[in-house]
Amino acid sequence: MNSKPHNDKLEQARALLDGGEPSLTELAETVGLSPSHLQRRFSARFGLSPAEYLAQRKLGSLRSALREGHDVSAALYDAGYGSPSRVYESGAAKLGMTPGRYRAGGAGEQIRWSLAPTAIGTALVATTARGICMVELGDDPQALEAKLRSEFPQALLERVDAGRDEFLAPRLRAVADTLGGQGHAVPLDLIGTAFQKKVWDALMKIPAGQTRSYAQIAEQVGAPRGARAVAQACANNRVAVVVPCHRVVRGDGSLGGYRWGLPLKERLLQRERAA
């Protein structure tokens, strides 16, 4: 079956979403597909439904305008938000902070952090008031701190001695337990695209000691041809182990890649299987 006509229609639909805010019905009528067919095909090709794609496009426009220093109110309306409350209700969660703070490059965002000894080495754990925003693994404390500062250059960073902060201490314990093979649910404050967050949510549903292939995760999030995009989402994961991208492998069972190195990925999987 020749898929080119359908692909052309999907590209047309994407172009229409890039240029306006058509409803699903309007979009389907314009490209000559039924709404349900368009919804299914669009999601399979791009990893997002038309509504999710539109929301992500608007959020991207807002981010760009804020980074360029535009006034917050003007940026909101130019990006297509009908009122400021719409983005403060939903957009702030995707930005990881309010639009005003995002415009300032994260200035004023308070992040507490500490180093935790774990079963496989040192972990840097950083958290905002909303939840863990970064877990970095390594052997060099200075390098770990430098990585944190490079990720959040405008934030107010406060180092806290392990065990001396009622807010941070349970998160340190949860990360240490997870690295020891015993997972715990902890609040997270993740910044990513809608597709990346879909992938990360799927990863957190993989039981400890088990693995899934990149292709299986792609299928699970509604993008059966998106294995490479899944791998990229794993590479962009800032929260080691808590969002367990180490549990995703290639279709042939080989380890694939890992931001913190394949030896650590293999060690994590071995510990989880033995727990």
PDB file of C-alpha atoms in Angstrom, residues 25-131:
ATOM      1  CA  THR A  25     -12.810  18.634  12.609  1.00  0.00           C
ATOM      2  CA  GLU A  26     -11.640  21.614  10.537  1.00  0.00           C
ATOM      3  CA  LEU A  27      -8.248  20.022  10.055  1.00  0.00           C
ATOM      4  CA  ALA A  28      -9.748  16.705   8.955  1.00  0.00           C
ATOM      5  CA  GLU A  29     -12.104  18.364   6.459  1.00  0.00           C
ATOM      6  CA  THR A  30      -9.264  20.378   4.934  1.00  0.00           C
ATOM      7  CA  VAL A  31      -6.935  17.419   4.369  1.00  0.00           C
ATOM      8  CA  GLY A  32      -9.686  14.968   3.404  1.00  0.00           C
ATOM      9  CA  LEU A  33      -9.508  12.454   6.245  1.00  0.00           C
ATOM     10  CA  SER A  34     -11.970  11.530   8.964  1.00  0.00           C
ATOM     11  CA  PRO A  35     -11.189  13.052  12.386  1.00  0.00           C
ATOM     12  CA  SER A  36     -10.489   9.656  13.958  1.00  0.00           C
ATOM     13  CA  HIS A  37      -8.274   8.571  11.051  1.00  0.00           C
ATOM     14  CA  LEU A  38      -6.350  11.845  11.154  1.00  0.00           C
ATOM     15  CA  GLN A  39      -5.932  11.628  14.918  1.00  0.00           C
ATOM     16  CA  ARG A  40      -4.556   8.095  14.719  1.00  0.00           C
ATOM     17  CA  ARG A  41      -2.272   8.681  11.731  1.00  0.00           C
ATOM     18  CA  PHE A  42      -0.954  12.008  12.989  1.00  0.00           C
ATOM     19  CA  SER A  43      -0.124  10.545  16.401  1.00  0.00           C
ATOM     20  CA  ALA A  44       1.653   7.570  14.847  1.00  0.00           C
ATOM     21  CA  ARG A  45       3.774   9.767  12.577  1.00  0.00           C
ATOM     22  CA  PHE A  46       4.661  12.644  14.890  1.00  0.00           C
ATOM     23  CA  GLY A  47       4.337  11.129  18.364  1.00  0.00           C
ATOM     24  CA  LEU A  48       1.710  13.692  19.387  1.00  0.00           C
ATOM     25  CA  SER A  49      -1.970  14.168  18.676  1.00  0.00           C
ATOM     26  CA  PRO A  50      -2.901  17.295  16.666  1.00  0.00           C
ATOM     27  CA  ALA A  51      -4.012  18.998  19.905  1.00  0.00           C
ATOM     28  CA  GLU A  52      -0.756  18.092  21.654  1.00  0.00           C
ATOM     29  CA  TYR A  53       1.265  19.252  18.657  1.00  0.00           C
ATOM     30  CA  LEU A  54      -0.545  22.593  18.678  1.00  0.00           C
ATOM     31  CA  ALA A  55       0.012  23.003  22.422  1.00  0.00           C
ATOM     32  CA  GLN A  56       3.702  22.226  21.999  1.00  0.00           C
ATOM     33  CA  ARG A  57       4.014  24.682  19.106  1.00  0.00           C
ATOM     34  CA  LYS A  58       2.411  27.439  21.168  1.00  0.00           C
ATOM     35  CA  LEU A  59       4.649  26.673  24.111  1.00  0.00           C
ATOM     36  CA  GLY A  60       7.697  26.764  21.836  1.00  0.00           C
ATOM     37  CA  SER A  61       6.659  30.178  20.520  1.00  0.00           C
ATOM     38  CA  LEU A  62       6.217  31.426  24.072  1.00  0.00           C
ATOM     39  CA  ARG A  63       9.617  30.120  25.112  1.00  0.00           C
ATOM     40  CA  SER A  64      11.336  31.772  22.155  1.00  0.00           C
ATOM     41  CA  ALA A  65       9.655  35.118  22.792  1.00  0.00           C
ATOM     42  CA  LEU A  66      10.490  35.051  26.488  1.00  0.00           C
ATOM     43  CA  ARG A  67      14.107  34.126  25.809  1.00  0.00           C
ATOM     44  CA  GLU A  68      14.331  37.092  23.418  1.00  0.00           C
ATOM     45  CA  GLY A  69      13.217  39.362  26.247  1.00  0.00           C
ATOM     46  CA  HIS A  70       9.688  40.159  25.056  1.00  0.00           C
ATOM     47  CA  ASP A  71       7.143  41.416  27.562  1.00  0.00           C
ATOM     48  CA  VAL A  72       5.384  38.484  29.255  1.00  0.00           C
ATOM     49  CA  SER A  73       1.832  39.608  28.418  1.00  0.00           C
ATOM     50  CA  ALA A  74       2.677  40.308  24.780  1.00  0.00           C
ATOM     51  CA  ALA A  75       4.494  36.986  24.455  1.00  0.00           C
ATOM     52  CA  LEU A  76       1.487  35.128  25.864  1.00  0.00           C
ATOM     53  CA  TYR A  77      -0.978  36.642  23.412  1.00  0.00           C
ATOM     54  CA  ASP A  78       1.394  36.420  20.434  1.00  0.00           C
ATOM     55  CA  ALA A  79       1.862  32.711  21.146  1.00  0.00           C
ATOM     56  CA  GLY A  80      -1.907  32.207  20.952  1.00  0.00           C
ATOM     57  CA  TYR A  81      -2.924  31.980  24.601  1.00  0.00           C
ATOM     58  CA  GLY A  82      -6.344  33.527  25.109  1.00  0.00           C
ATOM     59  CA  SER A  83      -5.532  34.668  28.622  1.00  0.00           C
ATOM     60  CA  PRO A  84      -2.544  34.564  30.975  1.00  0.00           C
ATOM     61  CA  SER A  85      -4.363  32.076  33.207  1.00  0.00           C
ATOM     62  CA  ARG A  86      -4.252  29.443  30.454  1.00  0.00           C
ATOM     63  CA  VAL A  87      -0.477  29.243  30.430  1.00  0.00           C
ATOM     64  CA  TYR A  88      -0.106  29.694  34.178  1.00  0.00           C
ATOM     65  CA  GLU A  89      -2.499  26.775  34.690  1.00  0.00           C
ATOM     66  CA  SER A  90      -0.861  24.388  32.231  1.00  0.00           C
ATOM     67  CA  GLY A  91       2.190  25.967  30.661  1.00  0.00           C
ATOM     68  CA  ALA A  92       4.124  26.574  33.869  1.00  0.00           C
ATOM     69  CA  ALA A  93       4.347  22.840  34.464  1.00  0.00           C
ATOM     70  CA  LYS A  94       5.949  22.352  31.044  1.00  0.00           C
ATOM     71  CA  LEU A  95       8.263  25.333  31.429  1.00  0.00           C
ATOM     72  CA  GLY A  96       9.299  24.061  34.843  1.00  0.00           C
ATOM     73  CA  MET A  97       8.786  27.590  36.218  1.00  0.00           C
ATOM     74  CA  THR A  98       6.508  30.564  35.676  1.00  0.00           C
ATOM     75  CA  PRO A  99       6.781  32.468  32.364  1.00  0.00           C
ATOM     76  CA  GLY A 100       8.288  35.453  34.176  1.00  0.00           C
ATOM     77  CA  ARG A 101      11.106  33.411  35.650  1.00  0.00           C
ATOM     78  CA  TYR A 102      11.647  31.582  32.380  1.00  0.00           C
ATOM     79  CA  ARG A 103      12.048  34.945  30.640  1.00  0.00           C
ATOM     80  CA  ALA A 104      14.818  35.744  33.140  1.00  0.00           C
ATOM     81  CA  GLY A 105      16.630  32.503  32.313  1.00  0.00           C
ATOM     82  CA  GLY A 106      15.531  30.834  35.532  1.00  0.00           C
ATOM     83  CA  ALA A 107      16.802  33.675  37.714  1.00  0.00           C
ATOM     84  CA  GLY A 108      15.224  33.430  41.157  1.00  0.00           C
ATOM     85  CA  GLU A 109      14.461  29.718  40.915  1.00  0.00           C
ATOM     86  CA  GLN A 110      15.614  28.219  44.220  1.00  0.00           C
ATOM     87  CA  ILE A 111      17.301  24.846  43.968  1.00  0.00           C
ATOM     88  CA  ARG A 112      18.622  22.923  46.962  1.00  0.00           C
ATOM     89  CA  TRP A 113      21.170  20.226  46.346  1.00  0.00           C
ATOM     90  CA  SER A 114      23.384  17.752  48.101  1.00  0.00           C
ATOM     91  CA  LEU A 115      25.692  14.822  47.463  1.00  0.00           C
ATOM     92  CA  ALA A 116      24.608  11.358  48.544  1.00  0.00           C
ATOM     93  CA  PRO A 117      26.764   8.238  48.880  1.00  0.00           C
ATOM     94  CA  THR A 118      25.015   5.321  47.197  1.00  0.00           C
ATOM     95  CA  ALA A 119      25.608   1.663  46.484  1.00  0.00           C
ATOM     96  CA  ILE A 120      27.271   2.521  43.165  1.00  0.00           C
ATOM     97  CA  GLY A 121      29.029   5.795  43.923  1.00  0.00           C
ATOM     98  CA  THR A 122      28.152   9.428  44.483  1.00  0.00           C
ATOM     99  CA  ALA A 123      24.886  10.999  43.357  1.00  0.00           C
ATOM    100  CA  LEU A 124      24.129  14.708  43.202  1.00  0.00           C
ATOM    101  CA  VAL A 125      20.460  15.313  43.925  1.00  0.00           C
ATOM    102  CA  ALA A 126      18.914  18.735  43.255  1.00  0.00           C
ATOM    103  CA  THR A 127      15.338  19.769  43.946  1.00  0.00           C
ATOM    104  CA  THR A 128      13.023  22.737  43.536  1.00  0.00           C
ATOM    105  CA  ALA A 129       9.970  23.267  45.726  1.00  0.00           C
ATOM    106  CA  ARG A 130       8.041  21.114  43.228  1.00  0.00           C
ATOM    107  CA  GLY A 131      10.327  18.093  43.212  1.00  0.00           C
TER     108      GLY A 131
END
